[in-house]
PDB file of C-alpha atoms in Angstrom:
ATOM      1  CA  MET A  27       8.440  20.847  86.050  1.00 57.00           C
ATOM      2  CA  PRO A  28      10.090  23.816  83.371  1.00 75.00           C
ATOM      3  CA  SER A  29      12.014  22.753  81.272  1.00 88.00           C
ATOM      4  CA  VAL A  30      15.015  24.821  82.079  1.00 91.00           C
ATOM      5  CA  LEU A  31      15.285  22.025  85.022  1.00 93.00           C
ATOM      6  CA  PHE A  32      14.891  19.439  83.325  1.00 93.00           C
ATOM      7  CA  TYR A  33      17.958  20.755  80.845  1.00 94.00           C
ATOM      8  CA  LEU A  34      19.720  22.088  84.030  1.00 95.00           C
ATOM      9  CA  PHE A  35      19.695  18.533  86.203  1.00 95.00           C
ATOM     10  CA  SER A  36      19.893  16.675  82.586  1.00 95.00           C
ATOM     11  CA  ALA A  37      23.279  18.972  82.595  1.00 96.00           C
ATOM     12  CA  ILE A  38      24.024  18.144  85.727  1.00 96.00           C
ATOM     13  CA  MET A  39      23.619  14.446  85.469  1.00 95.00           C
ATOM     14  CA  LEU A  40      25.582  13.909  82.398  1.00 95.00           C
ATOM     15  CA  GLY A  41      28.294  16.061  83.032  1.00 96.00           C
ATOM     16  CA  PHE A  42      29.474  14.576  85.823  1.00 96.00           C
ATOM     17  CA  GLY A  43      28.948  11.122  84.525  1.00 95.00           C
ATOM     18  CA  ILE A  44      31.132  12.391  81.874  1.00 94.00           C
ATOM     19  CA  LEU A  45      33.773  13.149  84.867  1.00 95.00           C
ATOM     20  CA  VAL A  46      33.354  10.375  86.037  1.00 93.00           C
ATOM     21  CA  VAL A  47      35.218   8.381  83.192  1.00 91.00           C
ATOM     22  CA  ALA A  48      37.365  11.816  82.261  1.00 89.00           C
ATOM     23  CA  LEU A  49      39.124  12.155  86.116  1.00 89.00           C
ATOM     24  CA  ARG A  50      42.187  10.279  86.935  1.00 86.00           C
ATOM     25  CA  ASN A  51      41.606  10.180  90.068  1.00 88.00           C
ATOM     26  CA  PRO A  52      39.168   7.454  91.291  1.00 89.00           C
ATOM     27  CA  VAL A  53      38.321   9.373  94.415  1.00 91.00           C
ATOM     28  CA  SER A  54      37.260  12.341  92.418  1.00 92.00           C
ATOM     29  CA  SER A  55      35.218   9.638  89.854  1.00 93.00           C
ATOM     30  CA  ALA A  56      33.263   8.331  92.479  1.00 93.00           C
ATOM     31  CA  LEU A  57      32.247  12.120  94.101  1.00 94.00           C
ATOM     32  CA  SER A  58      31.932  13.181  90.386  1.00 95.00           C
ATOM     33  CA  LEU A  59      29.165   9.674  90.461  1.00 95.00           C
ATOM     34  CA  ALA A  60      27.653  11.405  93.565  1.00 95.00           C
ATOM     35  CA  MET A  61      26.827  14.579  92.162  1.00 95.00           C
ATOM     36  CA  SER A  62      25.650  12.954  89.069  1.00 96.00           C
ATOM     37  CA  PHE A  63      23.650  10.315  91.169  1.00 95.00           C
ATOM     38  CA  LEU A  64      21.623  13.874  92.619  1.00 95.00           C
ATOM     39  CA  GLY A  65      20.782  14.651  89.130  1.00 95.00           C
ATOM     40  CA  LEU A  66      19.733  11.289  88.461  1.00 95.00           C
ATOM     41  CA  ALA A  67      17.250  11.743  91.603  1.00 95.00           C
ATOM     42  CA  ALA A  68      16.398  15.308  90.497  1.00 95.00           C
ATOM     43  CA  LEU A  69      15.175  13.779  87.200  1.00 95.00           C
ATOM     44  CA  PHE A  70      13.347  11.242  88.984  1.00 95.00           C
ATOM     45  CA  VAL A  71      11.461  13.356  91.306  1.00 94.00           C
ATOM     46  CA  SER A  72      10.238  15.326  88.215  1.00 92.00           C
ATOM     47  CA  LEU A  73       8.224  12.366  87.154  1.00 91.00           C
ATOM     48  CA  GLY A  74       6.311  13.021  90.276  1.00 89.00           C
ATOM     49  CA  ALA A  75       8.208   9.008  91.273  1.00 92.00           C
ATOM     50  CA  PHE A  76       9.118  10.968  94.732  1.00 93.00           C
ATOM     51  CA  PHE A  77      10.005   7.698  96.878  1.00 94.00           C
ATOM     52  CA  ILE A  78      12.480   6.583  93.647  1.00 94.00           C
ATOM     53  CA  GLY A  79      14.309   9.516  93.726  1.00 95.00           C
ATOM     54  CA  VAL A  80      14.216   9.853  97.202  1.00 95.00           C
ATOM     55  CA  ILE A  81      15.720   5.858  97.924  1.00 93.00           C
ATOM     56  CA  GLN A  82      18.446   6.860  94.829  1.00 93.00           C
ATOM     57  CA  VAL A  83      19.462   9.701  97.457  1.00 94.00           C
ATOM     58  CA  LEU A  84      19.856   7.680  99.860  1.00 94.00           C
ATOM     59  CA  VAL A  85      20.700   3.994  98.422  1.00 92.00           C
ATOM     60  CA  TYR A  86      23.289   4.910  95.379  1.00 90.00           C
ATOM     61  CA  ALA A  87      24.333   9.020  96.267  1.00 90.00           C
ATOM     62  CA  GLY A  88      24.029   8.026 100.022  1.00 90.00           C
ATOM     63  CA  ALA A  89      25.507   4.148 100.784  1.00 91.00           C
ATOM     64  CA  VAL A  90      26.802   2.643  97.811  1.00 92.00           C
ATOM     65  CA  MET A  91      29.117   6.167  96.897  1.00 92.00           C
ATOM     66  CA  VAL A  92      30.394   6.063 100.750  1.00 91.00           C
ATOM     67  CA  LEU A  93      31.142   2.373 100.423  1.00 92.00           C
ATOM     68  CA  PHE A  94      33.047   3.257  97.611  1.00 92.00           C
ATOM     69  CA  LEU A  95      35.082   5.948  98.453  1.00 92.00           C
ATOM     70  CA  PHE A  96      35.742   3.974 101.352  1.00 91.00           C
ATOM     71  CA  ILE A  97      36.954   1.252  99.062  1.00 90.00           C
ATOM     72  CA  ILE A  98      39.045   3.367  97.271  1.00 90.00           C
ATOM     73  CA  MET A  99      40.596   4.444 100.615  1.00 89.00           C
ATOM     74  CA  LEU A 100      40.918   1.297 101.738  1.00 87.00           C
ATOM     75  CA  LEU A 101      43.300   0.196  98.849  1.00 85.00           C
ATOM     76  CA  ASP A 102      45.091   3.207  98.509  1.00 77.00           C
ATOM     77  CA  ILE A 103      45.295   3.008  94.926  1.00 70.00           C
ATOM     78  CA  GLN A 104      46.892   6.241  93.541  1.00 64.00           C
ATOM     79  CA  ALA A 105      49.570   4.759  92.141  1.00 52.00           C
ATOM     80  CA  GLU A 106      47.489   3.148  89.393  1.00 54.00           C
ATOM     81  CA  GLN A 107      47.486   6.707  88.084  1.00 55.00           C
ATOM     82  CA  ARG A 108      50.328   7.240  86.045  1.00 59.00           C
ATOM     83  CA  ARG A 109      49.919   4.071  83.182  1.00 61.00           C
ATOM     84  CA  LYS A 110      49.001   5.792  79.820  1.00 66.00           C
ATOM     85  CA  LEU A 111      45.777   4.981  77.835  1.00 64.00           C
ATOM     86  CA  ASN A 112      46.206   1.700  75.513  1.00 72.00           C
ATOM     87  CA  LEU A 113      45.223   3.256  72.126  1.00 81.00           C
ATOM     88  CA  PRO A 114      42.705   0.085  71.203  1.00 82.00           C
ATOM     89  CA  ALA A 115      40.812   0.786  73.786  1.00 79.00           C
ATOM     90  CA  VAL A 116      39.489   4.148  72.947  1.00 82.00           C
ATOM     91  CA  ILE A 117      39.092   3.258  69.130  1.00 88.00           C
ATOM     92  CA  GLY A 118      37.307   0.920  70.293  1.00 85.00           C
ATOM     93  CA  GLY A 119      35.280   2.821  72.691  1.00 83.00           C
ATOM     94  CA  SER A 120      34.502   5.992  71.205  1.00 86.00           C
ATOM     95  CA  PHE A 121      33.495   3.232  68.411  1.00 89.00           C
ATOM     96  CA  LEU A 122      31.006   1.746  70.289  1.00 88.00           C
ATOM     97  CA  VAL A 123      29.272   4.992  71.805  1.00 87.00           C
ATOM     98  CA  LEU A 124      29.374   7.148  68.337  1.00 90.00           C
ATOM     99  CA  VAL A 125      27.248   3.400  66.921  1.00 92.00           C
ATOM    100  CA  PHE A 126      25.081   3.831  70.086  1.00 91.00           C
ATOM    101  CA  ALA A 127      23.904   7.006  69.399  1.00 88.00           C
ATOM    102  CA  LEU A 128      23.490   6.591  66.378  1.00 91.00           C
ATOM    103  CA  GLN A 129      21.475   3.978  66.948  1.00 91.00           C
ATOM    104  CA  LEU A 130      19.471   5.654  70.089  1.00 90.00           C
ATOM    105  CA  ALA A 131      18.760   8.903  67.440  1.00 89.00           C
ATOM    106  CA  THR A 132      17.543   6.070  65.120  1.00 91.00           C
ATOM    107  CA  VAL A 133      15.436   4.797  67.621  1.00 91.00           C
ATOM    108  CA  LEU A 134      14.017   7.518  69.020  1.00 89.00           C
ATOM    109  CA  GLY A 135      13.440   9.477  65.612  1.00 87.00           C
ATOM    110  CA  SER A 136      10.786   6.609  64.812  1.00 88.00           C
ATOM    111  CA  PHE A 137       8.908   6.414  67.875  1.00 85.00           C
ATOM    112  CA  PRO A 138       5.965   8.142  67.654  1.00 84.00           C
ATOM    113  CA  GLU A 139       4.688   8.218  71.157  1.00 82.00           C
ATOM    114  CA  GLY A 140       8.293   9.338  72.104  1.00 81.00           C
ATOM    115  CA  HIS A 141       6.817  12.758  71.532  1.00 84.00           C
ATOM    116  CA  ARG A 142       4.178  13.118  73.631  1.00 85.00           C
ATOM    117  CA  LEU A 143       4.562  15.942  76.072  1.00 85.00           C
ATOM    118  CA  LEU A 144       4.644  15.913  80.018  1.00 82.00           C
ATOM    119  CA  ASN A 145       1.604  17.476  80.204  1.00 80.00           C
ATOM    120  CA  ALA A 146      -0.332  16.131  77.773  1.00 81.00           C
ATOM    121  CA  VAL A 147      -0.956  12.858  79.951  1.00 82.00           C
ATOM    122  CA  PRO A 148      -1.560  14.602  83.269  1.00 82.00           C
ATOM    123  CA  LEU A 149      -1.950  12.201  86.721  1.00 82.00           C
ATOM    124  CA  SER A 150      -5.932  12.437  87.471  1.00 81.00           C
ATOM    125  CA  PRO A 151      -6.633  11.220  90.653  1.00 82.00           C
ATOM    126  CA  GLU A 152     -10.287  11.457  89.975  1.00 82.00           C
ATOM    127  CA  THR A 153     -10.133   8.677  87.916  1.00 83.00           C
ATOM    128  CA  ALA A 154      -8.081   6.888  90.270  1.00 83.00           C
ATOM    129  CA  LEU A 155     -10.145   7.388  93.462  1.00 84.00           C
ATOM    130  CA  ALA A 156     -12.912   6.273  90.984  1.00 83.00           C
ATOM    131  CA  ALA A 157     -11.437   3.192  89.826  1.00 83.00           C
ATOM    132  CA  ARG A 158     -10.127   1.954  93.160  1.00 82.00           C
ATOM    133  CA  GLN A 159     -13.837   1.964  94.521  1.00 83.00           C
ATOM    134  CA  ALA A 160     -15.455   0.090  91.510  1.00 84.00           C
ATOM    135  CA  ALA A 161     -12.674  -2.455  91.979  1.00 82.00           C
ATOM    136  CA  GLY A 162     -13.233  -2.688  95.531  1.00 79.00           C
ATOM    137  CA  THR A 163      -9.992  -2.061  97.258  1.00 74.00           C
ATOM    138  CA  VAL A 164     -10.424   0.864  99.816  1.00 74.00           C
ATOM    139  CA  HIS A 165      -7.367   2.110 102.185  1.00 80.00           C
ATOM    140  CA  ALA A 166      -9.034   5.232 103.838  1.00 82.00           C
ATOM    141  CA  SER A 167      -5.928   6.713 104.029  1.00 85.00           C
ATOM    142  CA  ILE A 168      -4.305   6.858 100.069  1.00 85.00           C
ATOM    143  CA  ASP A 169      -8.501   7.329  99.388  1.00 84.00           C
ATOM    144  CA  GLN A 170      -8.631  10.120 101.296  1.00 85.00           C
ATOM    145  CA  ASP A 171      -5.359  11.593  99.413  1.00 85.00           C
ATOM    146  CA  LEU A 172      -6.143  11.028  96.314  1.00 85.00           C
ATOM    147  CA  ALA A 173      -9.557  12.746  96.754  1.00 83.00           C
ATOM    148  CA  ALA A 174      -7.457  15.893  98.451  1.00 84.00           C
ATOM    149  CA  GLY A 175      -6.290  15.957  94.641  1.00 81.00           C
ATOM    150  CA  LYS A 176      -2.548  14.980  96.111  1.00 83.00           C
ATOM    151  CA  LEU A 177      -0.506  12.128  94.644  1.00 84.00           C
ATOM    152  CA  PRO A 178       0.473   9.967  97.546  1.00 88.00           C
ATOM    153  CA  ASP A 179       3.141   8.568  96.706  1.00 88.00           C
ATOM    154  CA  VAL A 180       4.686   6.218  98.998  1.00 91.00           C
ATOM    155  CA  LYS A 181       1.161   5.048 100.237  1.00 90.00           C
ATOM    156  CA  LEU A 182       0.522   3.592  96.661  1.00 90.00           C
ATOM    157  CA  ILE A 183       4.291   2.459  96.168  1.00 92.00           C
ATOM    158  CA  GLY A 184       4.153   0.719 100.060  1.00 91.00           C
ATOM    159  CA  GLU A 185      -0.090  -0.679  98.563  1.00 90.00           C
ATOM    160  CA  THR A 186       1.655  -2.194  95.542  1.00 90.00           C
ATOM    161  CA  LEU A 187       4.475  -3.600  97.298  1.00 92.00           C
ATOM    162  CA  PHE A 188       2.861  -5.371  99.857  1.00 92.00           C
ATOM    163  CA  THR A 189       0.355  -6.881  97.459  1.00 91.00           C
ATOM    164  CA  ARG A 190       1.119  -7.482  94.135  1.00 91.00           C
ATOM    165  CA  TYR A 191       4.718  -8.175  94.497  1.00 94.00           C
ATOM    166  CA  HIS A 192       5.089  -9.267  98.137  1.00 94.00           C
ATOM    167  CA  PHE A 193       6.783 -12.750  96.846  1.00 95.00           C
ATOM    168  CA  HIS A 194       9.082 -11.057  94.890  1.00 94.00           C
ATOM    169  CA  LEU A 195       9.566  -8.629  98.125  1.00 94.00           C
ATOM    170  CA  GLN A 196      10.884 -12.208 100.125  1.00 95.00           C
ATOM    171  CA  ILE A 197      13.201 -12.287  97.350  1.00 95.00           C
ATOM    172  CA  ILE A 198      14.766  -9.863  97.238  1.00 95.00           C
ATOM    173  CA  GLY A 199      14.313 -10.055 101.117  1.00 95.00           C
ATOM    174  CA  VAL A 200      16.425 -13.380 100.996  1.00 96.00           C
ATOM    175  CA  LEU A 201      18.922 -12.059  98.020  1.00 95.00           C
ATOM    176  CA  LEU A 202      20.174  -9.339 100.350  1.00 95.00           C
ATOM    177  CA  LEU A 203      20.705 -12.056 103.366  1.00 96.00           C
ATOM    178  CA  VAL A 204      22.695 -14.081 100.489  1.00 95.00           C
ATOM    179  CA  ALA A 205      24.896 -11.586  99.365  1.00 95.00           C
ATOM    180  CA  THR A 206      25.612 -10.431 103.589  1.00 94.00           C
ATOM    181  CA  VAL A 207      26.941 -13.641 103.944  1.00 95.00           C
ATOM    182  CA  GLY A 208      28.863 -14.124 100.665  1.00 94.00           C
ATOM    183  CA  VAL A 209      30.424 -10.811 101.664  1.00 93.00           C
ATOM    184  CA  ILE A 210      31.681 -11.770 105.178  1.00 92.00           C
ATOM    185  CA  VAL A 211      33.038 -15.197 103.233  1.00 92.00           C
ATOM    186  CA  ILE A 212      34.572 -13.982 100.553  1.00 89.00           C
ATOM    187  CA  SER A 213      36.369 -10.849 102.338  1.00 84.00           C
ATOM    188  CA  ARG A 214      37.599 -13.005 105.558  1.00 83.00           C
ATOM    189  CA  ARG A 215      41.506 -13.675 105.530  1.00 75.00           C
ATOM    190  CA  GLU A 216      41.721 -17.109 104.468  1.00 69.00           C
ATOM    191  CA  ASP A 217      45.011 -18.064 106.310  1.00 64.00           C
ATOM    192  CA  LYS A 218      45.426 -16.359 109.963  1.00 58.00           C
ATOM    193  CA  THR A 219      48.939 -17.239 110.023  1.00 54.00           C
ATOM    194  CA  ALA A 220      49.339 -14.600 107.141  1.00 51.00           C
ATOM    195  CA  ALA A 221      47.647 -12.289 107.974  1.00 49.00           C
ATOM    196  CA  PRO A 222      50.845  -9.957 109.772  1.00 50.00           C
ATOM    197  CA  SER A 223      52.107  -9.865 106.737  1.00 48.00           C
ATOM    198  CA  GLU A 224      48.659  -7.939 104.996  1.00 49.00           C
ATOM    199  CA  PRO A 225      50.368  -4.605 104.519  1.00 50.00           C
ATOM    200  CA  ALA A 226      46.756  -4.329 103.728  1.00 51.00           C
ATOM    201  CA  ALA A 227      44.815  -0.840 105.300  1.00 51.00           C
ATOM    202  CA  PRO A 228      46.727   1.989 106.290  1.00 51.00           C
ATOM    203  CA  ALA A 229      44.769   5.128 107.116  1.00 51.00           C
ATOM    204  CA  PRO A 230      43.718   6.994 104.080  1.00 53.00           C
ATOM    205  CA  SER A 231      46.764   8.812 102.808  1.00 50.00           C
ATOM    206  CA  GLN A 232      45.329  11.723 100.439  1.00 48.00           C
ATOM    207  CA  PRO A 233      43.245  15.120 101.992  1.00 47.00           C
TER     208      PRO A 233
ATOM    209  CA  MET B   1       7.919  21.715  76.786  1.00 80.00           C
ATOM    210  CA  ILE B   2       9.583  18.157  77.913  1.00 87.00           C
ATOM    211  CA  THR B   3       8.983  14.787  75.607  1.00 89.00           C
ATOM    212  CA  LEU B   4       8.917  11.129  76.471  1.00 90.00           C
ATOM    213  CA  ASN B   5      11.888  10.974  74.377  1.00 91.00           C
ATOM    214  CA  ASP B   6      13.751  13.718  76.175  1.00 91.00           C
ATOM    215  CA  TYR B   7      13.903  11.421  79.100  1.00 93.00           C
ATOM    216  CA  LEU B   8      14.797   8.449  76.495  1.00 93.00           C
ATOM    217  CA  LEU B   9      17.925  10.319  75.569  1.00 92.00           C
ATOM    218  CA  VAL B  10      19.199  11.125  78.324  1.00 94.00           C
ATOM    219  CA  SER B  11      18.856   7.856  79.693  1.00 95.00           C
ATOM    220  CA  GLY B  12      20.616   6.727  77.081  1.00 93.00           C
ATOM    221  CA  LEU B  13      23.375   9.420  76.841  1.00 93.00           C
ATOM    222  CA  LEU B  14      23.477   7.890  80.151  1.00 95.00           C
ATOM    223  CA  PHE B  15      24.063   4.707  79.301  1.00 94.00           C
ATOM    224  CA  ALA B  16      26.415   5.393  76.763  1.00 93.00           C
ATOM    225  CA  ILE B  17      29.195   7.299  79.067  1.00 93.00           C
ATOM    226  CA  GLY B  18      28.671   4.374  81.168  1.00 93.00           C
ATOM    227  CA  LEU B  19      29.520   2.171  78.527  1.00 92.00           C
ATOM    228  CA  ALA B  20      32.618   4.321  77.377  1.00 90.00           C
ATOM    229  CA  GLY B  21      33.763   4.020  80.777  1.00 91.00           C
ATOM    230  CA  VAL B  22      33.554   0.168  81.008  1.00 91.00           C
ATOM    231  CA  VAL B  23      35.145  -0.140  77.824  1.00 88.00           C
ATOM    232  CA  LEU B  24      38.028   2.874  78.116  1.00 86.00           C
ATOM    233  CA  ARG B  25      38.807   2.578  82.260  1.00 85.00           C
ATOM    234  CA  ARG B  26      41.707  -0.166  83.120  1.00 84.00           C
ATOM    235  CA  ASN B  27      40.560   0.051  86.966  1.00 88.00           C
ATOM    236  CA  LEU B  28      38.610  -1.961  87.948  1.00 90.00           C
ATOM    237  CA  ILE B  29      37.046   0.364  90.754  1.00 92.00           C
ATOM    238  CA  ILE B  30      35.733   2.516  87.798  1.00 92.00           C
ATOM    239  CA  ILE B  31      34.928   0.333  85.697  1.00 93.00           C
ATOM    240  CA  PHE B  32      32.456  -1.048  88.865  1.00 93.00           C
ATOM    241  CA  MET B  33      31.489   2.704  88.744  1.00 94.00           C
ATOM    242  CA  CYS B  34      30.524   3.220  85.260  1.00 95.00           C
ATOM    243  CA  LEU B  35      28.594  -0.514  85.649  1.00 94.00           C
ATOM    244  CA  GLU B  36      26.487   1.369  88.605  1.00 94.00           C
ATOM    245  CA  MET B  37      25.966   4.418  86.377  1.00 94.00           C
ATOM    246  CA  MET B  38      24.540   1.907  83.156  1.00 95.00           C
ATOM    247  CA  LEU B  39      21.621   0.480  85.707  1.00 94.00           C
ATOM    248  CA  SER B  40      20.253   4.091  86.769  1.00 94.00           C
ATOM    249  CA  ALA B  41      19.963   5.296  83.319  1.00 95.00           C
ATOM    250  CA  ALA B  42      17.823   2.113  83.205  1.00 95.00           C
ATOM    251  CA  ASN B  43      16.371   2.882  85.874  1.00 95.00           C
ATOM    252  CA  LEU B  44      15.379   6.299  84.302  1.00 95.00           C
ATOM    253  CA  SER B  45      14.082   4.946  81.335  1.00 95.00           C
ATOM    254  CA  LEU B  46      11.687   2.414  83.341  1.00 95.00           C
ATOM    255  CA  VAL B  47      10.242   6.059  85.949  1.00 95.00           C
ATOM    256  CA  ALA B  48       9.743   7.554  82.866  1.00 94.00           C
ATOM    257  CA  PHE B  49       7.799   5.181  80.591  1.00 93.00           C
ATOM    258  CA  SER B  50       5.981   4.603  84.266  1.00 93.00           C
ATOM    259  CA  ARG B  51       4.602   8.498  84.088  1.00 92.00           C
ATOM    260  CA  PHE B  52       4.626   8.642  80.614  1.00 91.00           C
ATOM    261  CA  ASN B  53       1.504   5.842  80.700  1.00 89.00           C
ATOM    262  CA  PRO B  54      -0.649   6.197  83.335  1.00 87.00           C
ATOM    263  CA  SER B  55      -3.143   3.764  84.689  1.00 84.00           C
ATOM    264  CA  ASN B  56      -6.295   4.844  85.987  1.00 83.00           C
ATOM    265  CA  GLY B  57      -4.623   8.204  86.147  1.00 83.00           C
ATOM    266  CA  LEU B  58      -1.626   7.604  88.032  1.00 87.00           C
ATOM    267  CA  PRO B  59       1.885   6.042  86.656  1.00 89.00           C
ATOM    268  CA  ASP B  60       1.929   2.887  86.094  1.00 90.00           C
ATOM    269  CA  TYR B  61       3.543   0.894  89.362  1.00 92.00           C
ATOM    270  CA  ASN B  62       4.802  -1.833  88.374  1.00 92.00           C
ATOM    271  CA  GLY B  63       7.595  -0.324  86.645  1.00 92.00           C
ATOM    272  CA  GLN B  64       8.445   1.645  89.538  1.00 93.00           C
ATOM    273  CA  MET B  65       8.253  -1.680  91.061  1.00 94.00           C
ATOM    274  CA  MET B  66      11.659  -2.842  89.015  1.00 94.00           C
ATOM    275  CA  VAL B  67      12.978  -0.079  89.861  1.00 95.00           C
ATOM    276  CA  PHE B  68      12.662  -0.478  93.822  1.00 94.00           C
ATOM    277  CA  LEU B  69      14.070  -4.244  92.825  1.00 94.00           C
ATOM    278  CA  ILE B  70      16.788  -3.110  90.790  1.00 94.00           C
ATOM    279  CA  ILE B  71      18.109  -0.595  92.902  1.00 94.00           C
ATOM    280  CA  THR B  72      17.655  -3.043  95.688  1.00 94.00           C
ATOM    281  CA  VAL B  73      20.076  -5.795  93.699  1.00 94.00           C
ATOM    282  CA  ALA B  74      22.331  -3.171  92.461  1.00 94.00           C
ATOM    283  CA  ALA B  75      23.167  -2.463  96.653  1.00 92.00           C
ATOM    284  CA  ALA B  76      23.750  -6.172  96.463  1.00 94.00           C
ATOM    285  CA  GLU B  77      25.801  -6.503  93.894  1.00 94.00           C
ATOM    286  CA  VAL B  78      27.669  -3.451  94.855  1.00 94.00           C
ATOM    287  CA  ALA B  79      28.439  -5.313  98.139  1.00 93.00           C
ATOM    288  CA  VAL B  80      29.931  -8.417  96.825  1.00 94.00           C
ATOM    289  CA  GLY B  81      31.597  -6.896  93.669  1.00 93.00           C
ATOM    290  CA  LEU B  82      33.408  -4.913  96.224  1.00 93.00           C
ATOM    291  CA  ALA B  83      34.244  -7.701  98.373  1.00 93.00           C
ATOM    292  CA  ILE B  84      35.788  -9.789  95.890  1.00 92.00           C
ATOM    293  CA  ILE B  85      37.576  -6.269  94.498  1.00 91.00           C
ATOM    294  CA  ILE B  86      39.067  -6.816  98.403  1.00 90.00           C
ATOM    295  CA  ALA B  87      39.886 -10.238  98.249  1.00 90.00           C
ATOM    296  CA  LEU B  88      41.305 -10.276  94.515  1.00 89.00           C
ATOM    297  CA  PHE B  89      43.458  -6.691  95.460  1.00 89.00           C
ATOM    298  CA  ARG B  90      45.114  -9.258  98.656  1.00 87.00           C
ATOM    299  CA  ALA B  91      46.056 -11.511  96.484  1.00 87.00           C
ATOM    300  CA  ARG B  92      47.368  -9.570  93.476  1.00 84.00           C
ATOM    301  CA  ARG B  93      48.054  -6.046  95.353  1.00 83.00           C
ATOM    302  CA  THR B  94      46.685  -4.508  92.196  1.00 82.00           C
ATOM    303  CA  VAL B  95      43.271  -2.769  90.974  1.00 83.00           C
ATOM    304  CA  HIS B  96      44.060  -2.586  87.077  1.00 84.00           C
ATOM    305  CA  VAL B  97      42.751  -5.248  84.781  1.00 84.00           C
ATOM    306  CA  ASP B  98      46.163  -5.476  82.442  1.00 80.00           C
ATOM    307  CA  ASP B  99      48.076  -6.717  85.347  1.00 81.00           C
ATOM    308  CA  LEU B 100      44.952  -8.872  86.016  1.00 81.00           C
ATOM    309  CA  ASP B 101      45.340 -11.504  82.457  1.00 81.00           C
ATOM    310  CA  ALA B 102      45.702 -14.985  84.760  1.00 79.00           C
ATOM    311  CA  MET B 103      42.777 -16.442  82.804  1.00 80.00           C
ATOM    312  CA  LYS B 104      44.428 -15.630  79.622  1.00 79.00           C
ATOM    313  CA  HIS B 105      48.006 -17.838  79.771  1.00 76.00           C
TER     314      HIS B 105
END
């Protein structure tokens, strides 16, 4: 990936990230966050992690941000905008970020491994194919792609996920089930008689 | 050309922006969005390390599995967190953290 694209997508990611914090309207913040995640997905693709990039777009920029926008419009929290910032939080936050950035610069400066170029660590499907055949793992579809000199990212992720990480996958499935049940329990109205007095959720009033 | 440090720096800056948002903003939903941003910044570091430390000519897929699990957990976290925010808004009529100080008193 040319350097220009790296800088472009980094700028998109960081610029819209700053807008998330800076903008006063929650809807603008949410849309900026979606753009920031799109930039991040492009960086994933630049690292050869195609599957993770697609998942980032589908799950984060798609599902999660739509959920955020839905909740923001459901709650209709426009009235929150008029408050002024409290000064201790601004000073404390800026100081914290400054210290963090300084620490980051120091750590990265003394990290010789980090000075390797992306071109200096090339991926070699031939080596991978030889290693797979030596280890006795035969998966015709993956091996064909590797022999053709391609990187079958999704197939390799699937293979890893369903062999070495199958137990983790099941745990994650249970976690999602528990989260789904939990969400239903939490968001259920406790008192059915109090329901008519709820002024909740008119249609979103902003354009 | 792009080095590993560039990716780590960008990732760290995104994390710092998210941290600043969590500390600076008083709106619960914005704070929650900034938490998501910090999780994604960690993901970028993991993917960068996975790419720059290849094993047998392929990226180290253990790192990308970690990212996959983090994204899944983050999605579950968003669902539960937003449900809690909805319940909180029903009870208190606000999502402003300065008004949610019942545990202080």
